[in-house]
mmCIF file of C-alpha atoms in Angstrom:
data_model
loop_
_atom_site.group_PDB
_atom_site.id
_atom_site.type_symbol
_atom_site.label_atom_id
_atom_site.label_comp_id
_atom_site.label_asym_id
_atom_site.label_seq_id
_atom_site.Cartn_x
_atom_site.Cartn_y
_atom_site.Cartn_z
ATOM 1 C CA UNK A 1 -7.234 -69.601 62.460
ATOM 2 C CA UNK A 2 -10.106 -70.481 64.697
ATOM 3 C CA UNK A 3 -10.525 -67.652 67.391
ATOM 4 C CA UNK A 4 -8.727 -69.280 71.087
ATOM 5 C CA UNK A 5 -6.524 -71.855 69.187
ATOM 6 C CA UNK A 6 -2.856 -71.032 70.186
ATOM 7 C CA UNK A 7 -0.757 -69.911 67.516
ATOM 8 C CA UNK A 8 1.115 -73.274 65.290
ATOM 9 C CA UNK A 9 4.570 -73.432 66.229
ATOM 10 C CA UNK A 10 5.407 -74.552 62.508
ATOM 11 C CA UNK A 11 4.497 -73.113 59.083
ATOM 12 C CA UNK A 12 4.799 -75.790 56.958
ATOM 13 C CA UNK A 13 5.169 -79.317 57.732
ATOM 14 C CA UNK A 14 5.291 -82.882 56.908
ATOM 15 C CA UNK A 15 2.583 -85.325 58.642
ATOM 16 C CA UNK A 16 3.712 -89.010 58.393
ATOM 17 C CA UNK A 17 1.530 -92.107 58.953
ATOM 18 C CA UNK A 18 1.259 -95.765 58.712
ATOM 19 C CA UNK A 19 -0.856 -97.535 56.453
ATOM 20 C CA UNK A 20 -2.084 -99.273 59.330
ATOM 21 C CA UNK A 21 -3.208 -96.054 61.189
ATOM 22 C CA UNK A 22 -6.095 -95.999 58.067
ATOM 23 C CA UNK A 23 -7.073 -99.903 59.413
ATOM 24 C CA UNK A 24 -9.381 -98.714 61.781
ATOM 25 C CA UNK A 25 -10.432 -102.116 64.558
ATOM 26 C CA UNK A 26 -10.366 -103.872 60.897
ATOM 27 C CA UNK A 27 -7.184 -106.368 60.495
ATOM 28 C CA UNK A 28 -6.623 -104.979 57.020
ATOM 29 C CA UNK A 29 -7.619 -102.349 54.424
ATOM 30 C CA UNK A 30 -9.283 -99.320 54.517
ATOM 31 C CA UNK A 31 -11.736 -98.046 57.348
ATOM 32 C CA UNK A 32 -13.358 -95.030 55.926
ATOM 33 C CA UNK A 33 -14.817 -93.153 59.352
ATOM 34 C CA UNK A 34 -10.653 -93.296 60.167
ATOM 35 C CA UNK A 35 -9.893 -92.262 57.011
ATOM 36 C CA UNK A 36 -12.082 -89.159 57.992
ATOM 37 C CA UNK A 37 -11.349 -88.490 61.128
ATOM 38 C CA UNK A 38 -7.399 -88.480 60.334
ATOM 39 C CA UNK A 39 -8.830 -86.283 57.591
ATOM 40 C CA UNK A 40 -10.529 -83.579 60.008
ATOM 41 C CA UNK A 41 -7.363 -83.316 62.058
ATOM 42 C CA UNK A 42 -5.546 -82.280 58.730
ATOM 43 C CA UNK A 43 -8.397 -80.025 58.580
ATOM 44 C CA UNK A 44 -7.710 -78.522 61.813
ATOM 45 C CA UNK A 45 -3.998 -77.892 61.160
ATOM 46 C CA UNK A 46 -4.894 -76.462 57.665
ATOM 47 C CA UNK A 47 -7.201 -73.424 59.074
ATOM 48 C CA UNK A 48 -4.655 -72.559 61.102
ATOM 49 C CA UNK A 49 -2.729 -71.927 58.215
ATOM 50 C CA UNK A 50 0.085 -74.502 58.115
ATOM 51 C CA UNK A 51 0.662 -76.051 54.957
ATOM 52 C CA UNK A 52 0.756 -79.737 54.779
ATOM 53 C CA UNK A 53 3.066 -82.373 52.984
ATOM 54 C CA UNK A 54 1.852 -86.343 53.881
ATOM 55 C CA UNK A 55 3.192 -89.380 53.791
ATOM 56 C CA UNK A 56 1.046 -92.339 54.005
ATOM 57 C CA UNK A 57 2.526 -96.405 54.388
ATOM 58 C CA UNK A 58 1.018 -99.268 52.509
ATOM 59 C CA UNK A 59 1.328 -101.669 55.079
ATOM 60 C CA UNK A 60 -2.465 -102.014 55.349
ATOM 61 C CA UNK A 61 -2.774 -103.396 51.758
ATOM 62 C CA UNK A 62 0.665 -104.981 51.250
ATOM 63 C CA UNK A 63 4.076 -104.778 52.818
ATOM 64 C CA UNK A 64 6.839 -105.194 50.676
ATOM 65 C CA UNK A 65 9.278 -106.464 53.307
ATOM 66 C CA UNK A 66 6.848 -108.907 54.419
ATOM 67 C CA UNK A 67 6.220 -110.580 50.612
ATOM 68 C CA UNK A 68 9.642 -110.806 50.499
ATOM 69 C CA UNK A 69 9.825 -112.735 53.906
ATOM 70 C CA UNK A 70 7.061 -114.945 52.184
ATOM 71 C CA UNK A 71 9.317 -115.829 48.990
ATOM 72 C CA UNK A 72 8.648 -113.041 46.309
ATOM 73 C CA UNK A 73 11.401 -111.094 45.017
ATOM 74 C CA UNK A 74 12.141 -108.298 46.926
ATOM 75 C CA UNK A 75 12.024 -105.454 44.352
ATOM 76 C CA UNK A 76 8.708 -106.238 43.296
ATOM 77 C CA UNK A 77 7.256 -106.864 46.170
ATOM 78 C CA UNK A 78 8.673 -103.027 47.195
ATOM 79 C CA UNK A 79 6.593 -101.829 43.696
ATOM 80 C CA UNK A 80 3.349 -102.782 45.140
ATOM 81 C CA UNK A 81 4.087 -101.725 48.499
ATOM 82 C CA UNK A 82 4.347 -98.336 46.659
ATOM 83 C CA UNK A 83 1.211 -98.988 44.504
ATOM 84 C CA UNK A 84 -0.722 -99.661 48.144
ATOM 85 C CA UNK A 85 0.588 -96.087 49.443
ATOM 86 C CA UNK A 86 -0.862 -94.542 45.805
ATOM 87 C CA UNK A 87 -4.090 -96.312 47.060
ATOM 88 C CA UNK A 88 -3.900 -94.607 50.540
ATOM 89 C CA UNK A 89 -2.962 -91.510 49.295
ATOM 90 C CA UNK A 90 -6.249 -91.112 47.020
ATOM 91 C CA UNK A 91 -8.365 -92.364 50.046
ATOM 92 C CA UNK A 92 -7.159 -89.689 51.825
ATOM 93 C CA UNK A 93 -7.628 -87.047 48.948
ATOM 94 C CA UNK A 94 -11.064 -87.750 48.573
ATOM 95 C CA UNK A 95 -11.760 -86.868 53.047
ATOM 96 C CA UNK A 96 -10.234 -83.782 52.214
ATOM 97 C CA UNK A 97 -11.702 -82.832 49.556
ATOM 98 C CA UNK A 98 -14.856 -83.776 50.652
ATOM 99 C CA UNK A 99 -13.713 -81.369 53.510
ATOM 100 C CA UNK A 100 -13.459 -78.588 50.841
ATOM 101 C CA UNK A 101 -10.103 -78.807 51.290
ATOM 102 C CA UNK A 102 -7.442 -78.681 48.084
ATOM 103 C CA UNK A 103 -5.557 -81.912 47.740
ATOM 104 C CA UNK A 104 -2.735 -82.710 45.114
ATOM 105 C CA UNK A 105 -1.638 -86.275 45.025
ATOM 106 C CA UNK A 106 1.876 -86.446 43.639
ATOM 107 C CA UNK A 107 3.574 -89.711 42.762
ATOM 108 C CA UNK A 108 6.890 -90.456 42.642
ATOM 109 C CA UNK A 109 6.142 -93.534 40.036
ATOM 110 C CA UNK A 110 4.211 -91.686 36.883
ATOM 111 C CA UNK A 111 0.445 -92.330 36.923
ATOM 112 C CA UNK A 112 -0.643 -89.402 34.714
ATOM 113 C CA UNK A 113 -4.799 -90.480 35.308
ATOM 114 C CA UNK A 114 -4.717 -90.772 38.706
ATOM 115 C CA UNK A 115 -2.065 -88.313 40.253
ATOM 116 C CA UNK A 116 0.745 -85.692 39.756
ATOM 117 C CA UNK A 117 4.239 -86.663 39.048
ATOM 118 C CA UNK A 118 6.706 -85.418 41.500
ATOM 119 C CA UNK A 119 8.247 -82.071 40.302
ATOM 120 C CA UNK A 120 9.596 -80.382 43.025
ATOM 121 C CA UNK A 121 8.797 -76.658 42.102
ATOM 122 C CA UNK A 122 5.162 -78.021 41.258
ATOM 123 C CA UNK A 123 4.663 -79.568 44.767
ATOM 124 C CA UNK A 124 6.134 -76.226 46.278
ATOM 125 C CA UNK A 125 3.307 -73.831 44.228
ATOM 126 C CA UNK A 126 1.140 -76.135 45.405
ATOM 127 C CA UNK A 127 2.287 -75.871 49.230
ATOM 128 C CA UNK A 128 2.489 -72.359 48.519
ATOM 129 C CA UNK A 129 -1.519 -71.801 47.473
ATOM 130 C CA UNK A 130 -2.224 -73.779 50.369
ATOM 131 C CA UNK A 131 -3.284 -76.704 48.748
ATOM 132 C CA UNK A 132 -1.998 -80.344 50.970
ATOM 133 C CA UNK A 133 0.363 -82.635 48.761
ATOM 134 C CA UNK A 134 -0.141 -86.243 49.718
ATOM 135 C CA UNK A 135 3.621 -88.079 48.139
ATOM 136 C CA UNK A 136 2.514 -91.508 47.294
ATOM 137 C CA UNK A 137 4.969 -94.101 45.607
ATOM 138 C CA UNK A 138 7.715 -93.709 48.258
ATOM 139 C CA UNK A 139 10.530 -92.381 46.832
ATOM 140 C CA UNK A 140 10.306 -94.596 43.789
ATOM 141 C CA UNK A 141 13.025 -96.784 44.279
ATOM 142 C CA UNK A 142 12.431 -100.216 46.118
ATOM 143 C CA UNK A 143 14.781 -100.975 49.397
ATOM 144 C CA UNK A 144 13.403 -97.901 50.940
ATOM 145 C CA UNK A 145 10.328 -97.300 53.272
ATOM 146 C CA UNK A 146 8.335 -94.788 53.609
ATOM 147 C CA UNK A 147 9.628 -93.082 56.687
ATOM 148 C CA UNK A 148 12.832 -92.253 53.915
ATOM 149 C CA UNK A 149 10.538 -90.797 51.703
ATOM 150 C CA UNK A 150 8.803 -88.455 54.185
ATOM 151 C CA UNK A 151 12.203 -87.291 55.500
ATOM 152 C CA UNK A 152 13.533 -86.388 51.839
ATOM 153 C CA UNK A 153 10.229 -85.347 50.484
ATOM 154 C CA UNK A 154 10.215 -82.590 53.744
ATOM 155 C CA UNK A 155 13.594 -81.851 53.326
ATOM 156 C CA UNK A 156 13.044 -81.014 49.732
ATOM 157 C CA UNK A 157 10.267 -79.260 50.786
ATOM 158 C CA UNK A 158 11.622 -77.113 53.645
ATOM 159 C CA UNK A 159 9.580 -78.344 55.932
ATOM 160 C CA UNK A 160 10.321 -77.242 59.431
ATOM 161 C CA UNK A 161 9.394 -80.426 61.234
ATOM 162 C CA UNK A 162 8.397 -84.225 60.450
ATOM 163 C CA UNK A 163 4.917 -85.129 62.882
ATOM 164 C CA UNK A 164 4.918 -89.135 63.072
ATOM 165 C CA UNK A 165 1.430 -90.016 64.020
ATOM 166 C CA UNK A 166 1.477 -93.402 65.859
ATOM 167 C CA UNK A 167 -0.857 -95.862 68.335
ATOM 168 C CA UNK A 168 1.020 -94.450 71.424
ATOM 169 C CA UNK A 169 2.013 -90.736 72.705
ATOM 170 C CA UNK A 170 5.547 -90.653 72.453
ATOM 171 C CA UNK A 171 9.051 -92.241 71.985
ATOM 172 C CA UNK A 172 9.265 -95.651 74.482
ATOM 173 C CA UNK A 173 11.927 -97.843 75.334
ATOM 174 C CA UNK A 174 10.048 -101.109 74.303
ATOM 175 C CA UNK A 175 6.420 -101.604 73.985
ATOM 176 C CA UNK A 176 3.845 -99.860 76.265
ATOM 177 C CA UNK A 177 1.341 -102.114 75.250
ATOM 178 C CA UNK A 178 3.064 -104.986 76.183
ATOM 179 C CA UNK A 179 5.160 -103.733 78.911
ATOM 180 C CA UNK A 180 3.229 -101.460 81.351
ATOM 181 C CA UNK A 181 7.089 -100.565 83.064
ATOM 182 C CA UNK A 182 8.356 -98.786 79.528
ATOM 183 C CA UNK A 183 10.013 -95.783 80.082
ATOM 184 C CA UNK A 184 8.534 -92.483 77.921
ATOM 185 C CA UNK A 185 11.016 -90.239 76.587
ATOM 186 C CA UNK A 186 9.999 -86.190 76.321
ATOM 187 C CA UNK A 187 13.111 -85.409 74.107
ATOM 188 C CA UNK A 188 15.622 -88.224 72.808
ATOM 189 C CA UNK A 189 18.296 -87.395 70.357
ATOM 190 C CA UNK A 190 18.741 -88.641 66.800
ATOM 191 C CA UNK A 191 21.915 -90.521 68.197
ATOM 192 C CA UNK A 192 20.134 -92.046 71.118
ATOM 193 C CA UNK A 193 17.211 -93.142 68.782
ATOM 194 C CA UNK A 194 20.441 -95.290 66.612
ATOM 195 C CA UNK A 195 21.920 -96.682 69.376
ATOM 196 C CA UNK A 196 19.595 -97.550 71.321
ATOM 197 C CA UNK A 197 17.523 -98.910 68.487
ATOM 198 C CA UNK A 198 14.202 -97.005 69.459
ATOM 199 C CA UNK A 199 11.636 -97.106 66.810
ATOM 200 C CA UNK A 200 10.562 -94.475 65.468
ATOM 201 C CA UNK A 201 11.537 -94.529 61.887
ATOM 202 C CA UNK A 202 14.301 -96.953 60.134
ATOM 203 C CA UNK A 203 17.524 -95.479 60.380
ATOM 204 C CA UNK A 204 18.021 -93.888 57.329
ATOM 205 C CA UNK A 205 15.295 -91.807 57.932
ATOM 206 C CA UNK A 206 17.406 -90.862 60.934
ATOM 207 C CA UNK A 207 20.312 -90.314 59.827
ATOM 208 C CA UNK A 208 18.343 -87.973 56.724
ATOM 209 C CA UNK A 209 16.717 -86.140 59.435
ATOM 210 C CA UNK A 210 19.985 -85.450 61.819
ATOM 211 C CA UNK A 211 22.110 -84.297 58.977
ATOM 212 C CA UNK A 212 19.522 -81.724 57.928
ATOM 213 C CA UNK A 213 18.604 -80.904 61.729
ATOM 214 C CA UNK A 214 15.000 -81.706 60.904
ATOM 215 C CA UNK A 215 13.044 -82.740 64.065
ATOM 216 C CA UNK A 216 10.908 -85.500 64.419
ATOM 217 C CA UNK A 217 7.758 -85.061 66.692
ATOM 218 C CA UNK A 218 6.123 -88.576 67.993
ATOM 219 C CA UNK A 219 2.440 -88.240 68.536
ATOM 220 C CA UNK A 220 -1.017 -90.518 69.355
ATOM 221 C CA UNK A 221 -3.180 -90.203 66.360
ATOM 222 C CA UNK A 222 -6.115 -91.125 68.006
ATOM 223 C CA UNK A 223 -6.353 -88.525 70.027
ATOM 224 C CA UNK A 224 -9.354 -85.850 68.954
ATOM 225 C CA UNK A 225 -7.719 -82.811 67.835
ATOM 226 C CA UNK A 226 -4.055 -84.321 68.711
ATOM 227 C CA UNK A 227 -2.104 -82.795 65.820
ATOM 228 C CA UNK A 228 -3.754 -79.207 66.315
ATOM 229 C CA UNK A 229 -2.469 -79.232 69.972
ATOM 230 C CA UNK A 230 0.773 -80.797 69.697
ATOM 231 C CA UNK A 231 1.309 -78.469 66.726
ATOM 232 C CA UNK A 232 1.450 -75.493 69.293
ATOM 233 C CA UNK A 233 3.557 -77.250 71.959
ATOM 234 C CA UNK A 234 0.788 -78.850 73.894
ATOM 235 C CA UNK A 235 -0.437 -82.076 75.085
ATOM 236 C CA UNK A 236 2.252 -85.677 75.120
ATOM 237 C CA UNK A 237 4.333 -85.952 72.627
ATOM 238 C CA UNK A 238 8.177 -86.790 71.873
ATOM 239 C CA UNK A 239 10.516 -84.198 70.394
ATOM 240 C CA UNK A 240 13.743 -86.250 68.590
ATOM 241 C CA UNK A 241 16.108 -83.881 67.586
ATOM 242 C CA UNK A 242 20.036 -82.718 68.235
#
């Protein structure tokens, strides 16, 4: 760990963004100086010894909610939502490894030439010798988003704690970007997230997260060196748990 940095608060945990968060000021795709400096704030986490799990979205390539909206049927449209996040997931292996840092991709829809399948005990060696597993292809199954898959991919990992990088710092009541009067939440519960409809992942992933007391910690992405410091209980950030 880099000599002044305050001790991690987690051991191993699971770091959850959008597709979109990879976008860059671009309107779509892949922006690769934000696919690097996502990349060096993994970096920072990692020499402080925490091992990483990922989840990245699609929704920068294709949404499969939003083809279906537009006509096509809805469980296909969910397959290439999961083929975008496979896309994502190898963008994001190649800024760490080109950080010398270990990277396993690990699919849950078989792709022996470009990733790992998902084996459980394989992902877990691989958390264990440090290396970061990025879990593309959702959970494999279409009707469910990614936020599902990173709670159930942590939980089978025993992670201690779900970190949802997003545009903003924290949990709102509506839109801060569109409402300067939103109210920011430090701590909200899993049940006050349901009811009161607050989004920060779709409910399942909730409801997956409350039953296994997992917390959820809201972030801002774009803030340099964000995940190091909010990963020792510093800077703004929203804690959603019991």
């Amino acid at each position: 760990m880099p000599e002044g940095t305050p001790a991690p608060l987690y051991s191993r945990v699971m770091l959850k963004i959008s597709g979109e968060a990879l976008m860059g000021d671009q309107g779509f795709g892949l922006n690769p100086p934000t696919v690097e400096r996502i990349a060096r704030q993994v970096q920072e986490i990692h020499a402080m010894g925490v091992e990483v799990c990922m989840v990245i979205g699609g929704g920068n390539i294709f949404r499969g909610l939003q083809g279906s909206a537009q006509g096509m049927e809805r469980t296909t449209a969910d397959y290439m939502g999961m083929l975008a996040t496979v896309m994502n997931a190898l963008a994001m292996q190649s800024a760490l490894e080109a950080l010398g840092i270990n990277t396993r991709v690990i699919s849950a829809i078989p792709m022996d030439q470009v990733c790992e399948p998902y084996i459980r005990r394989r992902a877990v060696r691989h958390l264990e010798k440090k290396r970061v597993c990025i879990f593309a292809a959702g959970t494999g199954n279409p009707y469910f988003t990614t936020d599902t898959a990173a709670t159930l991919r942590a939980n089978e990992m025993k992670c201690q704690a779900i970190f949802k990088g997003t545009q903003v710092d924290g949990v709102y009541d509506s839109d801060p970007k569109s409402n300067p009067d939103a109210k920011r939440y430090d701590t909200v519960t899993y049940d006050e997230v349901l009811a009161k409809n607050l989004k920060v992942m779709d409910a399942s992933a909730i409801a997956l997260a409350r039953d296994n007391r997992l917390p959820i910690i809201v972030f801002s992405l774009a803030e340099p060196g964000g995940l190091a410091g909010v990963l020792s209980g510093q800077g703004k950030f929203t804690m959603v748990g019991q």
